[in-house]
Amino acid sequence: SWIGIQEAADLKAMVFGEGGARSTFNAAWMQGFFPSQHAGLEFGLVQTAGGPCGVLASVQAYMLRHLLFVENRFDVAGINQATFQRALFNGLADILWQAGGEKAARVALSGGHSMTGEDQDRMRSLKYKQDGLTETLSVVTCRSRAEVLDTLTAHQGDFTDRAGPGVPLVLYSAMLSRGLENIKTDVGTMEGTPRLMGQHDYCSQEMVNLLLVGRAVANAFDGDKDLDGMKLTGVHKRSNVGLLTLFEHYESMEVGSRLKDPINPVWVVCSESHFSVIFSCNADEVEAASASGGSFDLHYYDELAKQDEPIRLSVSYDLAKASDPKVILDHSKDMTPPLEHCIRTKWSHSEVSWNGTDPIL
């Protein structure tokens, strides 16, 4: 059914903050979900411009989870187009069904609503600026995960067209599935209207958390904290896929075990205000090494870096070293690749080999 002007205005205000009904997604956000053309990276989504990396990396993580730990593939290289699409829509279905509390989900599709004079009046009174997408949305309510999957698959062009509105539609669908009132509660003690869009039109932590764990909480630590009567909202359950961030290396953010030790060894990585992914194809290997030390491989994929070949990192983790007190380095002289710092927020003091690839600085 058509979204209506009021809900369209509420959605935009939640994305862009106070006065958001007048805002629109910038050009970088108007892209769909389509695969890399490089050999060995056929599983990879491609980001065309800076901005929506948090959405793309979160969806990529759920796609990898589906391929490796639902379909139980040993590897994700060389998958065909049909397998890519299946992973994409299953990953999206998981994200939206989770956001709806596994009770119902609302899928936003690009609609064909023609504005009436009454609609125009309503837009004027709400100071709503038309963007050609939000006010035309058609919203389908689904009562099962299977129904979500069917709805997405039936309208796949909405999501997969390269220059289509796939990214905003997924964000809107996650927001509608969670419910705008619930998102206000998730964000916690804040003045005025919460805002899911970060500075410079990048994704906020709240937006990424909505996709990873189904709640738009502001922090990455476990549970909620009370700070002099202010409620700081954190992660309510162990996540399917995780998060590692360079901010934790710099001690400006805490990632709790619910995101750091996810059910599946796939992590969204936040480094230098960009989100990408690392993952293991072998859950047992990572679990054994994390518990008692050892070596394991992690694969790195960055959807924006025009990456043209797989990057495999070999991590060697020594429990005895891991318990050493942290050595504080002079960050200004530090030539360690930021990705290694992110990895060491989980496996401290581990050795990382790039296996012949030039380290990403």
CSV table of C-alpha atoms in Angstrom, one decimal:
chain,number,residue,atom,x,y,z
A,1,SER,CA,0.0,0.0,0.0
A,2,TRP,CA,1.1,3.6,-0.6
A,3,ILE,CA,3.2,5.0,2.2
A,4,GLY,CA,1.3,8.4,2.5
A,5,ILE,CA,2.9,11.8,2.9
A,6,GLN,CA,3.0,11.8,6.7
A,7,GLU,CA,5.0,8.6,7.0
A,8,ALA,CA,7.2,9.7,4.1
A,9,ALA,CA,8.0,12.9,6.0
A,10,ASP,CA,8.6,10.9,9.3
A,11,LEU,CA,11.0,8.6,7.5
A,12,LYS,CA,13.0,11.4,6.1
A,13,ALA,CA,13.1,13.3,9.4
A,14,MET,CA,14.4,10.1,11.0
A,15,VAL,CA,17.2,9.7,8.4
A,16,PHE,CA,18.2,13.4,8.1
A,17,GLY,CA,17.2,14.8,11.5
A,18,GLU,CA,15.3,18.0,12.3
A,19,GLY,CA,13.9,19.6,9.1
A,20,GLY,CA,14.7,16.3,7.3
A,21,ALA,CA,11.5,16.4,5.3
A,22,ARG,CA,13.3,18.9,3.1
A,23,SER,CA,16.4,16.7,2.6
A,24,THR,CA,17.1,14.1,0.0
A,25,PHE,CA,19.7,11.3,-0.4
A,26,ASN,CA,22.7,12.6,-2.3
A,27,ALA,CA,23.8,10.9,-5.6
A,28,ALA,CA,26.2,8.6,-3.9
A,29,TRP,CA,23.3,6.8,-2.2
A,30,MET,CA,21.4,6.2,-5.3
A,31,GLN,CA,22.8,2.8,-6.2
A,32,GLY,CA,21.7,-0.8,-6.1
A,33,PHE,CA,23.3,-4.1,-5.1
A,34,PHE,CA,25.4,-5.6,-7.9
A,35,PRO,CA,28.4,-7.9,-8.1
A,36,SER,CA,32.1,-7.3,-8.7
A,37,GLN,CA,33.3,-8.4,-12.2
A,38,HIS,CA,36.7,-9.5,-10.9
A,39,ALA,CA,37.7,-13.2,-10.8
A,40,GLY,CA,37.5,-14.5,-7.2
A,41,LEU,CA,35.4,-11.6,-6.0
A,42,GLU,CA,32.1,-12.6,-7.6
A,43,PHE,CA,30.5,-12.6,-4.2
A,44,GLY,CA,31.4,-8.9,-3.7
A,45,LEU,CA,29.1,-5.9,-3.8
A,46,VAL,CA,30.4,-2.8,-5.5
A,47,GLN,CA,30.1,0.7,-4.1
A,48,THR,CA,30.2,3.4,-6.7
A,49,ALA,CA,30.9,6.5,-4.4
A,50,GLY,CA,31.6,7.3,-0.8
A,51,GLY,CA,28.7,7.4,1.6
A,52,PRO,CA,26.6,4.3,1.9
A,53,CYS,CA,29.4,1.9,2.8
A,54,GLY,CA,27.8,1.0,6.2
A,55,VAL,CA,24.7,-0.3,4.4
A,56,LEU,CA,26.7,-2.2,1.7
A,57,ALA,CA,29.1,-3.7,4.2
A,58,SER,CA,26.3,-4.9,6.5
A,59,VAL,CA,24.4,-6.5,3.6
A,60,GLN,CA,27.7,-8.0,2.3
A,61,ALA,CA,28.3,-9.5,5.8
A,62,TYR,CA,24.8,-11.2,5.8
A,63,MET,CA,25.4,-12.4,2.2
A,64,LEU,CA,28.7,-14.0,3.2
A,65,ARG,CA,27.0,-15.6,6.3
A,66,HIS,CA,24.3,-17.1,4.0
A,67,LEU,CA,26.8,-18.5,1.5
A,68,LEU,CA,29.3,-19.9,4.0
A,69,PHE,CA,27.2,-20.9,7.0
A,70,VAL,CA,23.7,-21.5,5.7
A,71,GLU,CA,24.5,-23.0,2.3
A,72,ASN,CA,27.7,-24.3,3.9
A,73,ARG,CA,30.0,-23.5,1.0
A,74,PHE,CA,33.8,-24.0,1.6
A,75,ASP,CA,34.6,-20.9,-0.5
A,76,VAL,CA,32.8,-17.9,-2.1
A,77,ALA,CA,35.0,-17.3,-5.1
A,78,GLY,CA,33.6,-18.1,-8.5
A,79,ILE,CA,29.9,-18.1,-7.6
A,80,ASN,CA,27.5,-17.5,-10.5
A,81,GLN,CA,24.9,-14.7,-10.9
A,82,ALA,CA,22.0,-16.9,-9.6
A,83,THR,CA,23.9,-17.7,-6.4
A,84,PHE,CA,24.9,-14.1,-5.9
A,85,GLN,CA,21.2,-13.1,-6.2
A,86,ARG,CA,20.1,-15.9,-3.8
A,87,ALA,CA,22.7,-14.8,-1.2
A,88,LEU,CA,21.7,-11.1,-1.6
A,89,PHE,CA,17.9,-11.7,-1.1
A,90,ASN,CA,18.4,-14.2,1.7
A,91,GLY,CA,20.8,-11.8,3.4
A,92,LEU,CA,18.3,-8.9,3.0
A,93,ALA,CA,15.4,-11.1,4.2
A,94,ASP,CA,17.5,-12.0,7.4
A,95,ILE,CA,18.2,-8.3,8.0
A,96,LEU,CA,14.6,-7.1,7.6
A,97,TRP,CA,13.0,-10.1,9.5
A,98,GLN,CA,15.4,-9.5,12.4
A,99,ALA,CA,14.6,-5.7,12.4
A,100,GLY,CA,10.9,-6.7,12.6
A,101,GLY,CA,11.6,-8.7,15.7
A,102,GLU,CA,10.9,-11.9,13.7
A,103,LYS,CA,7.2,-11.1,13.9
A,104,ALA,CA,6.6,-9.0,10.8
A,105,ALA,CA,8.6,-6.9,8.3
A,106,ARG,CA,7.7,-4.0,6.1
A,107,VAL,CA,9.4,-4.0,2.6
A,108,ALA,CA,9.6,-0.6,0.9
A,109,LEU,CA,9.4,-0.8,-2.9
A,110,SER,CA,9.5,2.0,-5.5
A,111,GLY,CA,5.9,2.8,-6.1
A,112,GLY,CA,3.9,4.5,-8.8
A,113,HIS,CA,1.7,6.8,-6.7
A,114,SER,CA,0.5,9.9,-8.6
A,115,MET,CA,0.2,13.0,-6.4
A,116,THR,CA,-3.3,14.5,-6.0
A,117,GLY,CA,-4.0,18.2,-5.1
A,118,GLU,CA,-4.6,17.1,-1.6
A,119,ASP,CA,-1.2,15.4,-1.4
A,120,GLN,CA,0.4,18.6,-2.7
A,121,ASP,CA,-1.3,20.6,0.1
A,122,ARG,CA,-0.2,18.1,2.7
A,123,MET,CA,3.4,18.3,1.4
A,124,ARG,CA,3.3,22.1,1.7
A,125,SER,CA,2.0,22.0,5.2
A,126,LEU,CA,4.7,19.5,6.3
A,127,LYS,CA,7.4,21.5,4.4
A,128,TYR,CA,8.1,18.3,2.5
A,129,LYS,CA,10.4,18.4,-0.5
A,130,GLN,CA,9.6,15.7,-3.1
A,131,ASP,CA,12.6,13.4,-4.0
A,132,GLY,CA,10.8,11.1,-6.4
A,133,LEU,CA,11.3,8.1,-4.2
A,134,THR,CA,10.2,8.5,-0.6
A,135,GLU,CA,6.7,10.0,-1.2
A,136,THR,CA,6.0,7.3,-3.9
A,137,LEU,CA,6.9,4.2,-1.8
A,138,SER,CA,4.7,1.2,-1.8
A,139,VAL,CA,5.0,-0.8,1.4
A,140,VAL,CA,4.3,-4.5,1.7
A,141,THR,CA,3.8,-6.0,5.2
A,142,CYS,CA,5.1,-9.6,5.5
A,143,ARG,CA,4.2,-12.0,8.3
A,144,SER,CA,7.0,-14.6,7.7
A,145,ARG,CA,10.6,-14.6,6.6
A,146,ALA,CA,9.6,-16.6,3.5
A,147,GLU,CA,7.1,-13.9,2.6
A,148,VAL,CA,9.9,-11.2,2.9
A,149,LEU,CA,12.1,-13.3,0.6
A,150,ASP,CA,9.3,-13.7,-1.9
A,151,THR,CA,8.5,-10.0,-1.9
A,152,LEU,CA,12.2,-9.0,-2.4
A,153,THR,CA,12.7,-11.6,-5.2
A,154,ALA,CA,9.5,-10.5,-7.0
A,155,HIS,CA,10.7,-6.9,-7.1
A,156,GLN,CA,14.4,-7.7,-7.6
A,157,GLY,CA,15.0,-4.9,-10.1
A,158,ASP,CA,14.2,-2.3,-7.4
A,159,PHE,CA,17.2,-3.6,-5.5
A,160,THR,CA,19.7,-4.7,-8.2
A,161,ASP,CA,19.6,-2.0,-10.8
A,162,ARG,CA,23.0,-0.3,-10.7
A,163,ALA,CA,21.7,3.2,-10.5
A,164,GLY,CA,18.4,2.3,-8.9
A,165,PRO,CA,17.3,3.1,-5.3
A,166,GLY,CA,18.3,-0.2,-3.8
A,167,VAL,CA,20.4,1.2,-1.0
A,168,PRO,CA,17.7,3.7,0.3
A,169,LEU,CA,15.0,1.1,-0.1
A,170,VAL,CA,16.9,-1.4,2.2
A,171,LEU,CA,17.5,1.4,4.8
A,172,TYR,CA,13.8,2.4,4.6
A,173,SER,CA,12.6,-1.2,4.8
A,174,ALA,CA,14.8,-1.8,7.9
A,175,MET,CA,13.5,1.4,9.5
A,176,LEU,CA,9.8,0.5,8.7
A,177,SER,CA,10.3,-3.0,9.9
A,178,ARG,CA,11.8,-1.9,13.2
A,179,GLY,CA,9.2,0.9,13.6
A,180,LEU,CA,10.0,4.6,13.9
A,181,GLU,CA,8.9,4.8,17.5
A,182,ASN,CA,11.1,1.8,18.4
A,183,ILE,CA,14.0,3.5,16.7
A,184,LYS,CA,13.6,6.6,18.9
A,185,THR,CA,13.8,4.3,22.0
A,186,ASP,CA,16.8,2.4,20.5
A,187,VAL,CA,18.8,5.6,20.0
A,188,GLY,CA,18.4,6.4,23.7
A,189,THR,CA,18.5,9.6,25.6
A,190,MET,CA,18.9,12.3,22.9
A,191,GLU,CA,17.5,15.8,22.4
A,192,GLY,CA,15.0,16.2,19.6
A,193,THR,CA,14.7,13.9,16.6
A,194,PRO,CA,17.3,11.2,16.3
A,195,ARG,CA,19.2,11.1,13.0
A,196,LEU,CA,20.4,8.0,11.3
A,197,MET,CA,22.5,9.7,8.7
A,198,GLY,CA,26.0,10.6,10.0
A,199,GLN,CA,28.2,13.5,9.1
A,200,HIS,CA,29.1,14.1,5.4
A,201,ASP,CA,26.2,11.7,4.5
A,202,TYR,CA,28.1,8.7,5.9
A,203,CYS,CA,26.3,5.9,7.9
A,204,SER,CA,26.0,6.4,11.6
A,205,GLN,CA,26.7,3.6,14.1
A,206,GLU,CA,23.0,3.6,14.8
A,207,MET,CA,22.2,2.8,11.1
A,208,VAL,CA,24.8,0.0,11.0
A,209,ASN,CA,23.5,-1.5,14.2
A,210,LEU,CA,20.0,-1.5,12.9
A,211,LEU,CA,21.2,-3.7,10.0
A,212,LEU,CA,23.5,-5.9,12.1
A,213,VAL,CA,21.4,-6.6,15.2
A,214,GLY,CA,17.9,-5.2,14.3
A,215,ARG,CA,18.0,-2.2,16.7
A,216,ALA,CA,19.3,1.3,16.0
A,217,VAL,CA,21.3,1.6,19.2
A,218,ALA,CA,24.0,4.2,19.5
A,219,ASN,CA,26.8,2.1,21.0
A,220,ALA,CA,28.6,-1.2,20.3
A,221,PHE,CA,29.0,-2.4,24.0
A,222,ASP,CA,26.9,-5.2,25.5
A,223,GLY,CA,23.6,-4.1,27.0
A,224,ASP,CA,22.5,-0.7,28.2
A,225,LYS,CA,24.5,1.6,30.6
A,226,ASP,CA,23.3,4.4,32.8
A,227,LEU,CA,25.4,7.6,32.8
A,228,ASP,CA,24.1,10.0,35.5
A,229,GLY,CA,20.5,9.2,34.6
A,230,MET,CA,21.1,9.2,30.9
A,231,LYS,CA,20.5,5.8,29.2
A,232,LEU,CA,23.2,4.7,26.8
A,233,THR,CA,21.8,2.0,24.6
A,234,GLY,CA,24.0,-1.0,23.6
A,235,VAL,CA,23.6,-4.4,21.9
A,236,HIS,CA,20.9,-6.6,23.2
A,237,LYS,CA,21.9,-10.0,21.9
A,238,ARG,CA,24.8,-11.9,20.3
A,239,SER,CA,24.9,-10.9,16.7
A,240,ASN,CA,24.8,-13.2,13.6
A,241,VAL,CA,27.7,-11.2,12.2
A,242,GLY,CA,30.1,-8.9,14.0
A,243,LEU,CA,31.8,-5.6,14.1
A,244,LEU,CA,35.5,-4.5,14.6
A,245,THR,CA,36.4,-0.8,14.7
A,246,LEU,CA,39.6,1.2,14.6
A,247,PHE,CA,37.9,3.6,17.1
A,248,GLU,CA,38.4,0.8,19.7
A,249,HIS,CA,42.1,0.7,19.0
A,250,TYR,CA,42.2,4.4,19.7
A,251,GLU,CA,40.1,3.8,22.8
A,252,SER,CA,37.3,6.1,21.8
A,253,MET,CA,34.7,3.3,21.5
A,254,GLU,CA,34.0,-0.1,23.2
A,255,VAL,CA,32.8,-3.1,21.2
A,256,GLY,CA,31.3,-5.8,23.5
A,257,SER,CA,31.5,-9.5,23.0
A,258,ARG,CA,28.0,-9.7,21.4
A,259,LEU,CA,29.5,-7.9,18.3
A,260,LYS,CA,33.1,-9.0,18.7
A,261,ASP,CA,32.3,-12.7,19.0
A,262,PRO,CA,29.4,-13.1,16.6
A,263,ILE,CA,27.7,-16.5,15.9
A,264,ASN,CA,29.4,-16.6,12.5
A,265,PRO,CA,33.0,-15.5,11.8
A,266,VAL,CA,32.1,-12.5,9.5
A,267,TRP,CA,32.8,-8.9,10.7
A,268,VAL,CA,32.0,-5.5,9.4
A,269,VAL,CA,35.2,-3.4,9.8
A,270,CYS,CA,35.0,0.3,10.5
A,271,SER,CA,38.3,2.0,9.7
A,272,GLU,CA,39.0,5.6,8.8
A,273,SER,CA,35.3,6.3,8.6
A,274,HIS,CA,34.8,3.5,6.0
A,275,PHE,CA,33.0,0.2,6.4
A,276,SER,CA,34.3,-3.0,4.7
A,277,VAL,CA,34.3,-6.7,5.7
A,278,ILE,CA,36.6,-9.5,6.9
A,279,PHE,CA,35.5,-13.1,7.1
A,280,SER,CA,36.6,-16.7,7.6
A,281,CYS,CA,35.4,-19.6,5.5
A,282,ASN,CA,36.2,-22.0,8.4
A,283,ALA,CA,34.3,-21.3,11.7
A,284,ASP,CA,36.0,-24.2,13.5
A,285,GLU,CA,39.5,-23.0,12.8
A,286,VAL,CA,38.7,-19.5,14.1
A,287,GLU,CA,37.0,-20.8,17.2
A,288,ALA,CA,39.8,-23.1,18.0
A,289,ALA,CA,42.5,-20.5,17.5
A,290,SER,CA,40.5,-17.9,19.5
A,291,ALA,CA,40.1,-20.3,22.4
A,292,SER,CA,43.6,-21.7,22.7
A,293,GLY,CA,45.8,-19.9,20.2
A,294,GLY,CA,46.8,-20.9,16.7
A,295,SER,CA,46.7,-19.7,13.1
A,296,PHE,CA,43.8,-19.0,10.8
A,297,ASP,CA,43.0,-17.1,7.6
A,298,LEU,CA,40.8,-14.1,7.2
A,299,HIS,CA,39.6,-12.8,3.8
A,300,TYR,CA,39.3,-9.0,3.4
A,301,TYR,CA,36.9,-7.3,1.0
A,302,ASP,CA,36.4,-3.6,0.4
A,303,GLU,CA,33.5,-2.7,-1.8
A,304,LEU,CA,34.8,0.8,-2.6
A,305,ALA,CA,38.5,0.2,-3.2
A,306,LYS,CA,38.2,-1.1,-6.7
A,307,GLN,CA,39.7,-4.3,-5.3
A,308,ASP,CA,40.5,-6.5,-8.2
A,309,GLU,CA,41.8,-9.7,-6.5
A,310,PRO,CA,41.1,-11.6,-3.3
A,311,ILE,CA,43.1,-10.5,-0.2
A,312,ARG,CA,43.9,-13.3,2.3
A,313,LEU,CA,45.4,-12.5,5.7
A,314,SER,CA,47.0,-15.1,7.8
A,315,VAL,CA,46.6,-14.4,11.5
A,316,SER,CA,48.7,-16.1,14.2
A,317,TYR,CA,47.4,-15.7,17.7
A,318,ASP,CA,49.4,-16.5,20.8
A,319,LEU,CA,47.4,-16.6,24.0
A,320,ALA,CA,50.5,-16.0,26.2
A,321,LYS,CA,51.3,-12.8,24.3
A,322,ALA,CA,47.6,-11.8,24.2
A,323,SER,CA,47.5,-11.3,27.9
A,324,ASP,CA,50.5,-8.9,27.9
A,325,PRO,CA,49.6,-5.3,29.0
A,326,LYS,CA,48.8,-3.2,26.0
A,327,VAL,CA,51.8,-1.4,24.5
A,328,ILE,CA,50.8,2.2,23.8
A,329,LEU,CA,52.4,3.3,20.5
A,330,ASP,CA,53.0,6.8,19.3
A,331,HIS,CA,50.0,6.9,16.9
A,332,SER,CA,51.6,9.7,14.8
A,333,LYS,CA,54.6,7.5,13.8
A,334,ASP,CA,52.6,4.3,13.5
A,335,MET,CA,52.9,2.7,10.0
A,336,THR,CA,50.9,-0.4,11.0
A,337,PRO,CA,48.0,-0.9,8.5
A,338,PRO,CA,44.7,0.2,10.2
A,339,LEU,CA,43.1,-3.2,9.3
A,340,GLU,CA,45.7,-4.9,11.5
A,341,HIS,CA,44.8,-2.7,14.4
A,342,CYS,CA,41.1,-3.6,13.9
A,343,ILE,CA,42.0,-7.3,13.9
A,344,ARG,CA,44.1,-6.9,17.1
A,345,THR,CA,41.1,-5.4,19.0
A,346,LYS,CA,39.8,-9.0,19.0
A,347,TRP,CA,43.1,-11.0,18.8
A,348,SER,CA,45.5,-8.9,20.7
A,349,HIS,CA,49.2,-8.9,19.8
A,350,SER,CA,48.5,-11.3,16.9
A,351,GLU,CA,50.9,-11.5,13.9
A,352,VAL,CA,49.2,-10.7,10.6
A,353,SER,CA,50.7,-11.8,7.2
A,354,TRP,CA,49.3,-10.2,4.0
A,355,ASN,CA,50.6,-13.2,2.0
A,356,GLY,CA,52.2,-11.1,-0.7
A,357,THR,CA,49.5,-8.5,-1.1
A,358,ASP,CA,50.6,-4.9,-0.5
A,359,PRO,CA,49.3,-3.9,3.0
A,360,ILE,CA,46.5,-1.3,2.8
A,361,LEU,CA,47.7,1.8,4.6
